[in-house]
Amino acid sequence: MSMPQLELERAVLFALYNFAQKQGGRVNAVGIQQILPEQITETRISLALGQLERSGFVFSFHARFSKSPTDYEITDQGYKEAEKIVGEAERLEADPIASLEMQLAPAAGRMVSFGDNQDNREQMIALVEQAKETIRSSNSINEAVRDDAVAHLSAWKGLIENSKTFAVGAFRFMVWDRIKKVIEGEIEDVYLITLTCTLITLGTIMVGLL
């Protein structure tokens, strides 16, 4: 499955960020296409660049009446945004995952419910779907690990869609452990950051339900 467009925008921003650090100057959509971790069409890259430019993260250069491709360069704002994301990833490595895991472990046998807070339920379903799409998008994940993770995430989504209560242990086994295994394996940096943020958000919601 191809990379979701929002993740593609982040990947393109990272490509421009790394290009600025290693080479500097400007690069066109084809050049960015060669940097990305998977094959993406030039049309989708151009759409991502357009959105990044509207956000102020990218600046385009195109000579009037020229047939040459448009060149792009990361702006100061875009550079700061990329550094902020990198900093966020580094802070995550500090290690909130271990902290959340310690809070979830003693509650493995407990049954919990979303109760009247359906926003948390909907957010968890959306996050699980996002994790599935991210895992499917990666070309680096071991195939058996990927298929196992997607199957368990799908099963857990079905569980909370059809039940008012569920065991914390089920979440640990079907969601937490599966995503964590993917993170600890081979995966592209852009997907690693996304999955790490997703796992921490899921864990935080679960701890709030205890």
XYZ file of N, CA and C in Angstrom:
630
model
N 0.860 -1.200 0.000
C 0.000 0.000 0.000
C 0.886 1.236 0.000
N 0.486 2.260 -0.714
C 1.301 3.459 -0.820
C 1.248 4.277 0.459
N 2.237 5.150 0.605
C 2.330 6.008 1.779
C 1.160 6.986 1.825
N 0.475 7.103 2.974
C -0.607 8.104 3.098
C -0.075 9.502 2.817
N -0.946 10.371 2.282
C -0.490 11.680 1.820
C 0.092 12.539 2.948
N -0.501 12.492 4.139
C 0.034 13.285 5.251
C 1.442 12.840 5.616
N 1.674 11.535 5.583
C 3.014 11.018 5.869
C 3.972 11.368 4.726
N 3.444 11.385 3.503
C 4.278 11.767 2.370
C 4.757 13.204 2.526
N 3.864 14.087 2.964
C 4.271 15.490 3.171
C 5.414 15.572 4.176
N 5.309 14.795 5.261
C 6.381 14.791 6.256
C 7.664 14.211 5.657
N 7.531 13.159 4.855
C 8.705 12.539 4.235
C 9.393 13.503 3.265
N 8.593 14.260 2.500
C 9.151 15.244 1.560
C 9.857 16.361 2.333
N 9.255 16.792 3.437
C 9.896 17.819 4.261
C 11.238 17.316 4.793
N 11.275 16.064 5.248
C 12.526 15.483 5.734
C 13.553 15.366 4.609
N 13.087 15.033 3.401
C 13.993 14.930 2.260
C 14.651 16.276 1.974
N 13.863 17.341 2.002
C 14.403 18.688 1.784
C 15.315 19.107 2.939
N 14.947 18.735 4.142
C 15.750 19.030 5.336
C 17.121 18.364 5.221
N 17.131 17.081 4.880
C 18.398 16.355 4.741
C 19.214 16.863 3.555
N 18.503 17.214 2.472
C 19.192 17.751 1.295
C 19.897 19.055 1.646
N 19.219 19.907 2.422
C 19.803 21.187 2.824
C 21.032 20.987 3.700
N 21.002 19.965 4.534
C 22.124 19.698 5.428
C 23.323 19.113 4.692
N 23.057 18.201 3.760
C 24.144 17.472 3.104
C 24.687 18.187 1.867
N 23.799 18.817 1.087
C 24.232 19.430 -0.169
C 23.926 20.918 -0.251
N 22.765 21.283 0.269
C 22.342 22.673 0.165
C 21.782 22.965 -1.214
N 21.153 24.108 -1.378
C 20.612 24.491 -2.674
C 19.210 23.972 -2.890
N 18.846 23.896 -4.167
C 17.479 23.560 -4.544
C 17.414 22.200 -5.223
N 16.220 21.610 -5.193
C 16.016 20.299 -5.810
C 14.594 20.248 -6.362
N 14.420 19.548 -7.487
C 13.086 19.442 -8.076
C 12.384 18.163 -7.608
N 11.149 17.969 -8.048
C 10.341 16.832 -7.590
C 10.989 15.497 -7.931
N 11.652 15.416 -9.086
C 12.320 14.167 -9.476
C 13.466 13.865 -8.531
N 14.218 14.899 -8.136
C 15.306 14.707 -7.192
C 14.797 14.232 -5.846
N 13.667 14.787 -5.407
C 13.064 14.352 -4.145
C 12.587 12.911 -4.266
N 12.034 12.576 -5.418
C 11.545 11.226 -5.669
C 12.648 10.192 -5.456
N 13.873 10.544 -5.818
C 15.001 9.628 -5.684
C 15.487 9.485 -4.242
N 15.118 10.435 -3.381
C 15.564 10.409 -1.993
C 14.612 9.618 -1.101
N 13.331 9.609 -1.458
C 12.304 9.013 -0.598
C 12.507 7.504 -0.419
N 12.041 6.960 0.734
C 12.277 5.544 1.036
C 11.483 4.573 0.178
N 10.462 5.033 -0.541
C 9.726 4.157 -1.442
C 9.350 4.931 -2.708
N 8.980 4.194 -3.744
C 8.668 4.818 -5.025
C 7.328 5.528 -4.957
N 7.362 6.840 -5.148
C 6.155 7.663 -5.133
C 6.086 8.406 -6.460
N 4.893 8.554 -7.013
C 4.765 9.242 -8.290
C 5.109 10.727 -8.145
N 5.581 11.289 -9.238
C 5.931 12.710 -9.243
C 4.701 13.581 -8.962
N 3.528 13.126 -9.418
C 2.296 13.883 -9.191
C 2.005 14.014 -7.695
N 2.128 12.904 -6.950
C 1.860 12.944 -5.512
C 2.901 13.791 -4.787
N 4.137 13.729 -5.237
C 5.187 14.543 -4.626
C 4.892 16.024 -4.859
N 4.444 16.362 -6.060
C 4.102 17.752 -6.376
C 2.949 18.246 -5.510
N 1.961 17.373 -5.267
C 0.846 17.735 -4.386
C 1.345 17.993 -2.964
N 2.253 17.140 -2.507
C 2.823 17.322 -1.169
C 3.623 18.619 -1.092
N 4.390 18.902 -2.126
C 5.181 20.136 -2.163
C 4.267 21.364 -2.157
N 3.152 21.267 -2.876
C 2.205 22.374 -2.906
C 1.637 22.657 -1.521
N 1.294 21.591 -0.788
C 0.760 21.764 0.557
C 1.825 22.305 1.503
N 3.045 21.818 1.367
C 4.143 22.308 2.203
C 4.422 23.783 1.923
N 4.288 24.180 0.653
C 4.505 25.585 0.312
C 3.407 26.461 0.910
N 2.162 25.969 0.866
C 1.057 26.722 1.452
C 1.212 26.852 2.968
N 1.887 25.877 3.583
C 2.130 25.921 5.025
C 3.333 26.778 5.381
N 4.063 27.240 4.365
C 5.229 28.078 4.606
C 6.508 27.308 4.855
N 6.484 25.981 4.615
C 7.657 25.152 4.900
C 8.587 25.013 3.694
N 8.093 25.355 2.514
C 8.846 25.172 1.271
C 8.669 26.407 0.396
N 9.713 26.738 -0.360
C 9.634 27.842 -1.319
C 9.976 27.296 -2.701
N 9.208 27.693 -3.707
C 9.434 27.202 -5.072
C 10.123 28.259 -5.915
N 10.917 27.777 -6.859
C 11.637 28.662 -7.786
C 11.354 28.184 -9.201
N 10.755 29.052 -9.989
C 10.456 28.679 -11.372
C 10.607 29.908 -12.265
N 11.536 29.824 -13.184
C 11.782 30.958 -14.082
C 10.612 31.126 -15.056
N 10.170 32.365 -15.236
C 9.061 32.638 -16.144
C 9.423 32.237 -17.571
N 8.475 31.608 -18.247
C 8.610 31.144 -19.633
C 9.632 30.016 -19.793
N 10.121 29.467 -18.675
C 11.082 28.365 -18.758
C 10.335 27.031 -18.726
N 10.851 26.050 -19.470
C 10.261 24.712 -19.483
C 10.946 23.787 -18.481
N 11.934 24.275 -17.781
C 12.647 23.446 -16.815
C 11.763 23.195 -15.593
N 11.959 22.066 -14.885
C 11.123 21.742 -13.716
C 11.269 22.786 -12.609
N 10.230 22.926 -11.821
C 10.271 23.822 -10.674
C 11.212 23.261 -9.613
N 12.064 24.127 -9.074
C 12.951 23.737 -7.984
C 12.340 24.159 -6.656
N 12.722 23.440 -5.599
C 12.193 23.723 -4.269
C 13.322 23.787 -3.253
N 13.062 24.576 -2.216
C 14.031 24.705 -1.131
C 13.270 24.853 0.178
N 13.763 24.222 1.221
C 13.121 24.322 2.527
C 13.315 25.738 3.071
N 12.270 26.281 3.681
C 12.358 27.619 4.261
C 12.873 27.524 5.699
N 13.151 28.680 6.301
C 13.562 28.690 7.711
C 12.475 28.060 8.585
N 11.219 28.372 8.261
C 10.107 27.814 9.024
C 10.044 26.295 8.862
N 10.270 25.835 7.618
C 10.269 24.397 7.359
C 11.412 23.695 8.064
N 12.577 24.339 8.083
C 13.741 23.771 8.757
C 13.456 23.626 10.248
N 12.838 24.657 10.835
C 12.506 24.618 12.267
C 11.470 23.536 12.552
N 10.498 23.371 11.626
C 9.483 22.337 11.802
C 10.126 20.949 11.771
N 11.046 20.730 10.826
C 11.733 19.442 10.737
C 12.563 19.190 11.991
N 13.250 20.222 12.481
C 14.047 20.071 13.696
C 13.160 19.775 14.902
N 11.970 20.379 14.920
C 11.030 20.131 16.012
C 10.587 18.676 16.016
N 10.331 18.127 14.831
C 9.912 16.731 14.723
C 11.053 15.809 15.139
N 12.269 16.138 14.702
C 13.439 15.341 15.095
C 13.620 15.401 16.610
N 13.467 16.604 17.179
C 13.601 16.755 18.624
C 12.551 15.969 19.372
N 11.330 15.947 18.808
C 10.245 15.174 19.419
C 10.604 13.695 19.438
N 11.157 13.214 18.333
C 11.553 11.805 18.266
C 12.642 11.494 19.287
N 13.589 12.419 19.446
C 14.670 12.208 20.410
C 14.148 12.199 21.840
N 13.156 13.058 22.112
C 12.571 13.078 23.456
C 11.796 11.795 23.726
N 11.150 11.281 22.664
C 10.416 10.035 22.825
C 11.346 8.888 23.178
N 12.570 8.971 22.657
C 13.541 7.922 22.934
C 14.035 7.975 24.373
N 13.591 8.962 25.121
C 14.151 9.203 26.476
C 13.697 8.268 27.621
N 12.569 7.770 27.801
C 11.857 6.729 27.146
C 10.471 6.651 27.738
N 9.510 7.391 27.202
C 8.140 7.336 27.701
C 7.480 5.976 27.472
N 7.951 5.229 26.490
C 7.384 3.905 26.229
C 7.593 3.006 27.438
N 8.798 3.006 27.988
C 9.085 2.184 29.165
C 8.234 2.625 30.352
N 8.054 3.939 30.483
C 7.248 4.465 31.591
C 5.799 4.002 31.481
N 5.227 4.096 30.285
C 3.849 3.653 30.084
C 3.718 2.150 30.292
N 4.719 1.411 29.842
C 4.698 -0.042 29.982
C 4.658 -0.457 31.456
N 5.394 0.267 32.265
C 5.418 -0.014 33.710
C 4.045 0.241 34.339
N 3.327 1.225 33.826
C 1.999 1.526 34.364
C 0.946 0.528 33.880
N 1.146 -0.020 32.677
C 0.182 -0.958 32.120
C 0.361 -2.378 32.674
N 1.596 -2.755 32.971
C 1.892 -4.134 33.369
C 1.073 -4.619 34.567
N 0.978 -3.859 35.663
C 0.229 -4.370 36.819
C -1.271 -4.494 36.570
N -1.760 -3.812 35.538
C -3.202 -3.796 35.261
C -3.603 -4.787 34.183
N -2.705 -5.701 33.815
C -2.956 -6.601 32.683
C -4.253 -7.394 32.841
N -4.616 -7.749 34.080
C -5.816 -8.557 34.293
C -7.088 -7.749 34.485
N -6.974 -6.448 34.436
C -8.140 -5.594 34.682
C -9.017 -5.445 33.440
N -10.309 -5.304 33.685
C -11.243 -4.974 32.616
C -11.521 -3.477 32.689
N -11.512 -2.807 31.545
C -11.767 -1.373 31.502
C -12.854 -1.079 30.480
N -13.388 0.129 30.568
C -14.453 0.546 29.664
C -14.257 2.013 29.308
N -14.686 2.385 28.116
C -14.641 3.787 27.725
C -15.750 4.582 28.411
N -16.765 3.865 28.928
C -17.851 4.542 29.616
C -18.532 5.555 28.713
N -18.697 6.755 29.241
C -19.340 7.818 28.462
C -18.365 8.566 27.563
N -17.069 8.267 27.697
C -16.061 8.993 26.922
C -15.815 8.295 25.582
N -16.726 8.497 24.652
C -16.605 7.854 23.345
C -15.540 8.522 22.474
N -15.119 9.722 22.849
C -14.049 10.381 22.090
C -12.763 9.557 22.155
N -12.472 9.014 23.353
C -11.282 8.174 23.508
C -11.381 6.920 22.643
N -12.571 6.319 22.620
C -12.792 5.114 21.809
C -12.560 5.404 20.333
N -13.145 6.494 19.854
C -12.988 6.851 18.443
C -11.541 7.206 18.118
N -10.869 7.878 19.060
C -9.467 8.230 18.832
C -8.600 6.982 18.755
N -8.859 6.006 19.633
C -8.072 4.776 19.609
C -8.293 3.994 18.320
N -9.538 3.944 17.858
C -9.832 3.258 16.596
C -9.087 3.939 15.447
N -9.108 5.267 15.429
C -8.419 6.018 14.376
C -6.910 5.794 14.443
N -6.360 5.749 15.651
C -4.918 5.544 15.809
C -4.503 4.140 15.386
N -5.327 3.154 15.698
C -5.036 1.779 15.282
C -5.069 1.675 13.757
N -6.042 2.332 13.131
C -6.112 2.342 11.665
C -4.872 3.024 11.078
N -4.452 4.124 11.691
C -3.261 4.833 11.223
C -2.031 3.951 11.344
N -1.923 3.234 12.465
C -0.785 2.332 12.660
C -0.769 1.236 11.603
N -1.939 0.670 11.302
C -2.025 -0.366 10.271
C -1.549 0.154 8.922
N -2.011 1.353 8.540
C -1.628 1.918 7.250
C -0.132 2.208 7.201
N 0.419 2.693 8.300
C 1.858 2.979 8.350
C 2.660 1.702 8.204
N 2.262 0.663 8.921
C 2.970 -0.619 8.858
C 2.890 -1.207 7.455
N 1.729 -1.111 6.832
C 1.560 -1.626 5.469
C 2.399 -0.836 4.462
N 2.639 0.434 4.748
C 3.344 1.299 3.803
C 4.838 1.035 3.745
N 5.395 0.494 4.843
C 6.845 0.310 4.913
C 7.318 -0.845 4.039
N 8.462 -0.642 3.398
C 9.085 -1.701 2.606
C 10.196 -2.406 3.370
N 10.485 -1.919 4.591
C 11.609 -2.457 5.360
C 11.198 -3.484 6.402
N 9.946 -3.446 6.829
C 9.491 -4.355 7.883
C 9.500 -5.797 7.384
N 9.934 -6.708 8.243
C 9.866 -8.134 7.937
C 8.417 -8.512 7.621
N 8.220 -9.264 6.559
C 6.861 -9.557 6.082
C 6.020 -10.269 7.134
N 6.611 -11.229 7.844
C 5.864 -11.973 8.866
C 5.467 -11.056 10.019
N 6.380 -10.167 10.412
C 6.093 -9.213 11.491
C 4.982 -8.262 11.064
N 5.065 -7.789 9.808
C 4.040 -6.875 9.292
C 2.664 -7.534 9.278
N 2.578 -8.743 8.737
C 1.287 -9.423 8.632
C 0.711 -9.737 10.011
N 1.577 -10.136 10.934
C 1.135 -10.438 12.297
C 0.590 -9.188 12.981
N 1.305 -8.074 12.821
C 0.874 -6.820 13.453
C -0.456 -6.351 12.887
N -0.591 -6.360 11.572
C -1.832 -5.899 10.937
C -3.011 -6.770 11.357
N -2.800 -8.093 11.421
C -3.881 -9.010 11.805
C -4.349 -8.755 13.236
N -3.397 -8.563 14.160
C -3.762 -8.336 15.552
C -4.404 -6.959 15.760
N -3.905 -5.962 15.054
C -4.502 -4.626 15.164
C -5.937 -4.638 14.640
N -6.162 -5.346 13.554
C -7.516 -5.449 13.000
C -8.442 -6.165 13.976
N -7.926 -7.228 14.594
C -8.732 -7.994 15.550
C -9.091 -7.140 16.767
N -8.132 -6.338 17.248
C -8.415 -5.507 18.427
C -9.402 -4.389 18.097
N -9.284 -3.839 16.893
C -10.248 -2.822 16.468
C -11.655 -3.412 16.476
N -11.804 -4.641 15.962
C -13.106 -5.300 15.970
C -13.598 -5.553 17.381
N -12.669 -5.867 18.285
C -13.022 -6.132 19.678
C -13.651 -4.910 20.339
N -13.006 -3.746 20.203
C -13.532 -2.562 20.892
C -14.725 -1.951 20.162
N -14.892 -2.319 18.899
C -16.084 -1.845 18.180
C -17.333 -2.607 18.619
N -17.126 -3.831 19.141
C -18.261 -4.700 19.448
C -18.418 -5.023 20.924
N -17.614 -4.397 21.780
C -17.692 -4.700 23.202
C -17.610 -3.416 24.023
N -18.350 -3.370 25.134
C -18.318 -2.209 26.010
C -17.108 -2.229 26.929
N -16.589 -3.435 27.218
C -15.423 -3.568 28.093
C -14.382 -4.457 27.429
N -13.144 -4.318 27.863
C -12.070 -5.162 27.335
C -10.950 -5.232 28.365
N -10.123 -6.244 28.238
C -9.028 -6.446 29.183
C -7.810 -5.618 28.775
N -7.157 -5.048 29.771
C -5.921 -4.314 29.502
C -4.900 -5.256 28.876
N -4.916 -6.513 29.332
C -3.984 -7.507 28.777
C -4.179 -7.728 27.292
N -5.425 -7.627 26.824
C -5.697 -7.782 25.390
C -5.060 -6.647 24.614
N -5.172 -5.437 25.159
C -4.520 -4.290 24.522
C -3.007 -4.495 24.476
N -2.422 -4.934 25.584
C -0.971 -5.161 25.630
C -0.538 -6.155 24.555
N -1.268 -7.274 24.458
C -0.869 -8.347 23.546
C -1.158 -8.007 22.085
N -2.333 -7.442 21.810
C -2.776 -7.268 20.431
C -2.335 -5.955 19.800
N -2.082 -4.937 20.612
C -1.737 -3.619 20.077
C -0.338 -3.193 20.507
N -0.150 -3.048 21.811
C 1.109 -2.522 22.330
C 2.306 -3.355 21.876
N 2.258 -4.671 22.137
C 3.395 -5.541 21.807
C 3.642 -5.616 20.310
N 2.570 -5.571 19.503
C 2.726 -5.686 18.047
C 3.389 -4.440 17.469
N 2.902 -3.261 17.877
C 3.502 -2.022 17.360
C 4.933 -1.880 17.866
N 5.149 -2.229 19.130
C 6.490 -2.118 19.708
C 7.482 -3.018 18.959
N 7.042 -4.206 18.583
C 7.923 -5.123 17.841
C 8.308 -4.532 16.489
N 7.353 -3.865 15.838
C 7.644 -3.221 14.552
C 8.665 -2.100 14.752
N 8.450 -1.284 15.796
C 9.361 -0.171 16.079
C 10.779 -0.659 16.346
N 10.898 -1.774 17.029
C 12.211 -2.298 17.411
C 12.907 -3.028 16.261
N 12.198 -3.237 15.144
C 12.787 -3.902 13.995
C 13.302 -2.915 12.967
N 13.396 -3.361 11.730
C 13.858 -2.505 10.634
C 12.673 -1.742 10.062
N 12.751 -0.409 10.098
C 11.689 0.415 9.550
C 12.251 1.793 9.214
N 11.741 2.417 8.171
C 12.211 3.737 7.759
C 11.962 4.774 8.853
N 12.854 5.769 8.931
C 12.776 6.773 10.001
C 11.433 7.482 10.054
N 10.899 7.849 8.884
C 9.639 8.599 8.871
C 8.506 7.773 9.469
N 8.511 6.449 9.233
C 7.491 5.576 9.797
C 7.765 5.302 11.269
N 9.037 5.229 11.636
C 9.411 5.007 13.032
C 8.865 6.122 13.919
N 9.024 7.360 13.470
C 8.539 8.504 14.237
C 7.018 8.443 14.375
N 6.334 8.163 13.268
C 4.873 8.105 13.288
C 4.368 7.020 14.230
N 4.941 5.819 14.127
C 4.492 4.703 14.962
C 4.821 4.921 16.434
N 5.966 5.522 16.710
C 6.343 5.797 18.100
C 5.355 6.764 18.733
N 5.024 7.834 18.009
C 4.036 8.803 18.506
C 2.674 8.135 18.699
N 2.285 7.282 17.749
C 0.999 6.583 17.836
C 0.959 5.670 19.049
N 2.040 4.910 19.269
C 2.085 3.982 20.401
C 1.978 4.729 21.726
N 2.696 5.832 21.845
C 2.669 6.600 23.091
C 1.282 7.192 23.333
N 0.640 7.679 22.274
C -0.707 8.232 22.430
C -1.689 7.152 22.855
N -1.598 5.977 22.230
C -2.469 4.848 22.605
C -2.237 4.451 24.059
N -0.968 4.361 24.461
C -0.647 3.993 25.824
C -1.137 5.007 26.827
N -1.017 6.281 26.477
C -1.479 7.351 27.363
C -2.993 7.278 27.576
N -3.736 7.012 26.496
C -5.192 6.874 26.619
C -5.540 5.699 27.511
N -4.822 4.564 27.311
C -5.089 3.380 28.112
C -4.812 3.637 29.588
N -3.715 4.268 29.903
C -3.386 4.579 31.295
C -4.474 5.465 31.898
N -5.018 6.365 31.099
C -6.097 7.234 31.573
C -7.385 6.486 31.877
N -7.561 5.281 31.290
C -8.761 4.487 31.523
C -8.656 3.615 32.777
N -7.457 3.470 33.312
C -7.233 2.575 34.463
C -7.888 3.128 35.728
